[in-house]
XYZ file of N, CA and C in Angstrom:
444
model
N 93.386 105.616 140.967
C 94.531 106.151 140.252
C 95.710 106.181 141.211
N 96.857 105.758 140.689
C 98.081 105.745 141.489
C 98.549 107.167 141.794
N 99.253 107.304 142.864
C 99.836 108.584 143.255
C 100.962 108.964 142.302
N 101.258 110.244 142.227
C 102.430 110.689 141.495
C 102.172 111.691 140.393
N 100.971 111.713 139.850
C 100.664 112.669 138.793
C 100.496 114.049 139.421
N 101.335 114.979 139.012
C 101.361 116.303 139.630
C 101.125 117.402 138.600
N 100.582 118.505 139.068
C 100.363 119.669 138.212
C 101.658 120.043 137.505
N 101.551 120.272 136.201
C 102.703 120.661 135.397
C 103.415 119.512 134.719
N 103.144 118.270 135.144
C 103.761 117.124 134.465
C 103.183 117.019 133.060
N 104.009 116.551 132.105
C 103.530 116.501 130.726
C 104.022 115.256 130.006
N 103.368 114.983 128.898
C 103.759 113.913 127.976
C 103.643 114.457 126.569
N 104.591 114.080 125.730
C 104.619 114.552 124.341
C 104.715 113.370 123.399
N 103.952 113.432 122.321
C 104.028 112.444 121.246
C 104.400 113.177 119.959
N 105.092 112.476 119.084
C 105.601 113.074 117.840
C 105.148 112.226 116.654
N 104.921 112.888 115.531
C 104.599 112.165 114.304
C 104.935 113.040 113.102
N 104.819 112.445 111.932
C 105.008 113.145 110.665
C 103.687 113.075 109.910
N 103.265 114.187 109.347
C 102.004 114.237 108.615
C 102.137 113.411 107.340
N 101.190 112.492 107.157
C 101.142 111.643 105.970
C 99.905 111.998 105.149
N 99.831 111.455 103.944
C 98.685 111.738 103.068
C 97.344 111.371 103.699
N 97.325 110.328 104.531
C 96.045 109.932 105.130
C 95.657 110.810 106.324
N 96.462 111.801 106.656
C 96.166 112.703 107.772
C 95.687 114.079 107.305
N 95.531 114.260 105.993
C 95.139 115.579 105.490
C 93.635 115.795 105.616
N 93.236 117.053 105.488
C 91.831 117.433 105.616
C 91.017 116.832 104.472
N 90.035 116.003 104.834
C 89.136 115.362 103.876
C 87.711 115.469 104.393
N 86.807 115.694 103.478
C 85.379 115.659 103.792
C 84.685 114.897 102.680
N 83.823 113.963 103.063
C 83.118 113.173 102.057
C 84.059 112.386 101.163
N 85.233 112.040 101.686
C 86.204 111.273 100.920
C 87.051 112.105 99.979
N 86.824 113.395 99.940
C 87.562 114.273 99.035
C 88.530 115.146 99.825
N 89.749 115.257 99.317
C 90.714 116.116 99.976
C 90.253 117.565 99.859
N 90.255 118.253 100.980
C 89.884 119.665 101.012
C 91.136 120.530 100.942
N 92.117 120.202 101.783
C 93.390 120.922 101.817
C 94.510 119.912 102.042
N 95.666 120.098 101.413
C 96.763 119.142 101.580
C 97.612 119.451 102.823
N 96.927 119.632 103.951
C 97.591 119.925 105.228
C 96.951 119.067 106.323
N 97.592 119.031 107.468
C 97.097 118.279 108.612
C 95.656 118.668 108.938
N 94.794 117.671 109.020
C 93.390 117.891 109.372
C 93.269 118.179 110.867
N 92.317 119.017 111.202
C 92.065 119.328 112.609
C 91.767 118.052 113.397
N 90.971 117.166 112.829
C 90.625 115.918 113.528
C 91.863 115.085 113.833
N 92.815 115.049 112.907
C 94.047 114.280 113.151
C 94.912 114.966 114.209
N 94.950 116.292 114.212
C 95.694 116.999 115.247
C 95.099 116.672 116.613
N 93.770 116.690 116.696
C 93.091 116.377 117.952
C 93.378 114.940 118.376
N 93.400 114.022 117.420
C 93.715 112.628 117.743
C 95.063 112.539 118.463
N 96.054 113.262 117.975
C 97.381 113.225 118.595
C 97.393 113.955 119.935
N 96.579 114.989 120.087
C 96.449 115.644 121.391
C 95.849 114.671 122.407
N 94.839 113.920 121.983
C 94.242 112.924 122.869
C 95.262 111.845 123.228
N 96.064 111.441 122.259
C 97.083 110.423 122.524
C 98.102 110.943 123.548
N 98.475 112.204 123.448
C 99.382 112.793 124.436
C 98.740 112.762 125.822
N 97.461 113.127 125.903
C 96.757 113.097 127.178
C 96.674 111.705 127.766
N 96.396 110.732 126.922
C 96.337 109.340 127.403
C 97.724 108.874 127.823
N 98.737 109.212 127.049
C 100.111 108.822 127.394
C 100.511 109.376 128.754
N 100.035 110.572 129.053
C 100.358 111.200 130.332
C 99.812 110.397 131.509
N 98.584 109.908 131.398
C 97.973 109.250 132.556
C 98.183 107.742 132.608
N 98.566 107.111 131.505
C 98.701 105.648 131.489
C 99.543 105.100 132.645
N 100.696 105.674 132.964
C 101.495 105.105 134.056
C 100.820 105.199 135.426
N 99.789 106.004 135.551
C 99.142 106.226 136.837
C 97.807 105.503 136.991
N 97.344 104.858 135.924
C 96.089 104.118 136.015
C 96.291 102.844 136.821
N 95.342 102.571 137.720
C 95.358 101.300 138.432
C 95.084 100.181 137.432
N 95.446 98.953 137.800
C 95.269 97.816 136.893
C 93.815 97.590 136.499
N 92.885 97.953 137.379
C 91.464 97.742 137.098
C 90.765 99.006 136.607
N 91.544 99.967 136.135
C 91.020 101.294 135.788
C 91.368 101.649 134.343
N 90.498 102.426 133.727
C 90.757 102.951 132.386
C 90.293 104.403 132.377
N 90.437 105.041 131.250
C 89.977 106.414 131.090
C 89.405 106.560 129.692
N 88.404 107.426 129.581
C 87.783 107.706 128.285
C 87.787 109.208 128.061
N 87.868 109.589 126.801
C 87.781 111.000 126.463
C 86.400 111.518 126.810
N 86.356 112.700 127.391
C 85.091 113.280 127.825
C 84.806 114.603 127.110
N 85.812 115.450 127.029
C 85.611 116.766 126.427
C 86.937 117.270 125.867
N 86.843 117.899 124.707
C 88.021 118.557 124.155
C 87.570 119.859 123.501
N 88.289 120.911 123.813
C 88.016 122.221 123.243
C 89.347 122.754 122.730
N 89.460 122.857 121.403
C 90.750 123.125 120.773
C 90.598 124.140 119.652
N 91.601 124.960 119.488
C 91.703 125.794 118.288
C 92.864 125.275 117.449
N 92.673 125.289 116.142
C 93.704 124.857 115.183
C 94.097 126.117 114.420
N 95.278 126.649 114.711
C 95.618 128.002 114.280
C 96.632 128.107 113.152
N 97.265 127.003 112.774
C 98.284 127.077 111.713
C 98.402 125.725 111.018
N 98.742 125.735 109.730
C 98.831 124.486 108.972
C 100.160 123.763 109.172
N 100.120 122.461 108.854
C 101.319 121.634 108.803
C 101.221 120.807 107.533
N 102.231 120.885 106.693
C 102.230 120.212 105.398
C 102.555 118.726 105.521
N 102.135 117.960 104.520
C 102.511 116.556 104.436
C 104.035 116.482 104.416
N 104.570 115.568 105.198
C 106.016 115.386 105.296
C 106.646 116.148 106.451
N 105.915 117.090 107.018
C 106.442 117.836 108.163
C 106.075 117.116 109.460
N 106.934 117.259 110.440
C 106.658 116.659 111.740
C 105.942 117.658 112.630
N 105.227 117.113 113.600
C 104.625 117.941 114.637
C 104.541 117.119 115.908
N 104.382 117.805 117.010
C 104.254 117.142 118.295
C 102.979 117.616 118.971
N 102.497 116.795 119.875
C 101.367 117.163 120.725
C 101.783 116.902 122.160
N 101.556 117.882 123.010
C 101.925 117.786 124.415
C 100.690 118.007 125.280
N 100.532 117.146 126.264
C 99.469 117.292 127.258
C 100.138 117.559 128.601
N 99.669 118.595 129.276
C 100.208 118.974 130.581
C 99.100 118.889 131.615
N 99.352 118.130 132.675
C 98.355 117.934 133.724
C 98.047 119.244 134.415
N 96.756 119.570 134.441
C 96.300 120.787 135.100
C 95.637 120.469 136.438
N 94.677 119.512 136.427
C 93.928 119.255 137.651
C 93.173 117.939 137.560
N 92.818 117.445 138.738
C 91.894 116.313 138.850
C 90.721 116.764 139.698
N 89.520 116.540 139.194
C 88.303 116.836 139.937
C 87.483 115.554 139.961
N 87.515 114.860 141.093
C 86.862 113.559 141.233
C 87.428 112.613 140.168
N 86.589 112.153 139.238
C 87.067 111.209 138.226
C 87.560 111.891 136.949
N 87.545 113.204 136.921
C 87.950 113.927 135.708
C 89.407 114.377 135.793
N 90.129 114.098 134.713
C 91.526 114.500 134.580
C 91.574 115.575 133.500
N 92.025 116.763 133.865
C 92.048 117.898 132.939
C 93.491 118.191 132.546
N 93.712 118.281 131.224
C 95.048 118.596 130.714
C 94.965 119.746 129.717
N 96.018 120.550 129.717
C 96.195 121.554 128.668
C 96.939 120.861 127.545
N 96.488 121.067 126.305
C 97.120 120.423 125.163
C 97.615 121.472 124.171
N 98.787 121.196 123.612
C 99.395 122.093 122.626
C 99.997 121.229 121.528
N 99.763 121.607 120.281
C 100.412 120.969 119.141
C 101.314 122.003 118.490
N 102.489 121.552 118.041
C 103.450 122.479 117.440
C 104.244 121.786 116.346
N 104.632 122.571 115.360
C 105.557 122.096 114.340
C 106.814 122.959 114.412
N 107.700 122.852 113.432
C 108.968 123.595 113.472
C 108.761 125.108 113.438
N 107.606 125.560 112.934
C 107.339 126.997 112.864
C 106.705 127.553 114.138
N 106.198 126.663 115.010
C 105.580 127.121 116.247
C 104.289 126.405 116.554
N 103.489 126.990 117.415
C 102.229 126.397 117.858
C 101.239 126.357 116.695
N 100.598 125.191 116.524
C 99.583 125.031 115.479
C 98.193 124.830 116.063
N 98.124 124.535 117.363
C 96.841 124.337 118.006
C 97.008 124.220 119.502
N 95.934 124.552 120.218
C 95.984 124.432 121.680
C 94.586 124.383 122.247
N 94.486 123.878 123.469
C 93.188 123.800 124.115
C 93.244 123.003 125.393
N 92.097 122.408 125.735
C 91.946 121.647 126.968
C 91.307 120.303 126.628
N 91.857 119.236 127.214
C 91.357 117.877 127.015
C 91.059 117.282 128.380
N 89.820 116.776 128.539
C 89.399 116.163 129.792
C 89.077 114.694 129.558
N 89.619 113.852 130.422
C 89.330 112.423 130.413
C 88.603 112.073 131.709
N 87.834 110.984 131.667
C 87.119 110.514 132.849
C 87.632 109.123 133.190
N 88.006 108.953 134.451
C 88.427 107.646 134.944
C 87.199 106.765 135.123
N 87.352 105.482 134.762
C 86.244 104.536 134.891
C 86.826 103.157 135.165
N 86.203 102.397 136.053
C 86.665 101.022 136.263
C 86.527 100.224 134.955
N 87.514 99.391 134.659
C 87.464 98.593 133.429
C 86.204 97.736 133.371
N 85.817 97.169 134.500
C 84.611 96.325 134.519
C 83.367 97.130 134.160
N 83.284 98.353 134.637
C 82.138 99.212 134.322
C 82.123 99.585 132.840
N 83.277 99.910 132.287
C 83.367 100.233 130.867
C 82.948 99.029 130.027
N 83.437 97.855 130.401
C 83.074 96.633 129.678
C 81.567 96.394 129.751
N 80.981 96.579 130.943
C 79.541 96.377 131.122
C 78.744 97.335 130.235
N 79.162 98.592 130.213
C 78.450 99.593 129.403
C 78.533 99.279 127.912
N 79.716 98.872 127.455
C 79.873 98.544 126.030
C 79.060 97.311 125.648
N 79.052 96.309 126.530
C 78.237 95.119 126.267
C 76.754 95.473 126.219
N 76.313 96.362 127.099
C 74.905 96.782 127.107
C 74.556 97.511 125.812
N 75.466 98.343 125.334
C 75.223 99.036 124.061
C 75.084 98.042 122.917
N 75.976 97.045 122.884
C 75.907 96.045 121.815
C 74.607 95.257 121.896
N 74.214 94.890 123.105
C 72.999 94.109 123.314
C 71.755 94.904 122.929
N 71.746 96.171 123.235
C 70.572 97.009 123.001
C 70.565 97.698 121.643
N 71.541 97.370 120.800
C 71.597 98.011 119.487
C 70.352 97.653 118.684
N 69.683 98.656 118.095
C 68.500 98.366 117.273
C 68.863 97.479 116.084
N 67.895 96.691 115.594
C 68.158 95.848 114.424
C 68.664 96.682 113.251
N 69.500 96.080 112.443
C 70.042 96.700 111.235
C 70.895 97.930 111.523
N 71.440 98.018 112.718
C 72.317 99.140 113.069
C 73.739 98.633 113.271
N 74.215 97.859 112.321
C 75.538 97.270 112.452
C 76.616 98.122 111.814
N 76.268 99.210 111.273
C 77.245 100.062 110.606
C 76.493 101.134 109.889
N 76.796 101.303 108.651
C 76.093 102.315 107.880
C 77.058 103.014 106.962
N 76.498 103.950 106.290
C 77.281 104.712 105.330
C 78.179 105.691 106.059
N 79.450 105.610 105.771
C 80.356 106.580 106.366
C 80.295 107.861 105.540
N 80.711 108.970 106.122
C 80.729 110.212 105.333
C 81.529 110.060 104.045
N 82.550 109.213 104.062
C 83.362 109.025 102.846
C 82.580 108.334 101.735
N 81.537 107.549 102.136
C 80.747 106.818 101.149
C 79.535 107.605 100.662
N 79.213 108.673 101.352
C 78.003 109.444 101.034
C 78.156 110.189 99.710
N 77.037 110.368 99.038
C 77.039 111.159 97.821
C 77.201 112.621 98.203
N 78.005 113.366 97.424
C 78.189 114.806 97.739
C 76.929 115.609 97.499
């Protein structure tokens, strides 16, 4: 990892909640507000955006752990942001504090940890998974396709 990433540095991403970002289970809309999973997706994107400029050319990072609370709703059509702030590096682990907010205030917060990995190692691991995949395990029924 390149030098320069310091405690307190942050990256923020912004978006507007769309119909495909609302809470759904089994293909059915549960609530017409931002889904927790979509909020987390944007928190992860903020965390990745923070470290991208510091990754070496032969290096990547993967999500390792996220612990988040989702404390307030955001309606379709409303904007929100997700910010990741660098807290610490412990060996190959990059720890960030993440916060999501809309115009009314904080909607979620927590901690997101990524693990640095050489690109060649990641490629090797993914190829091994594909090679060792059991027969007839090419996909399957998604929760959206399952019978309720």
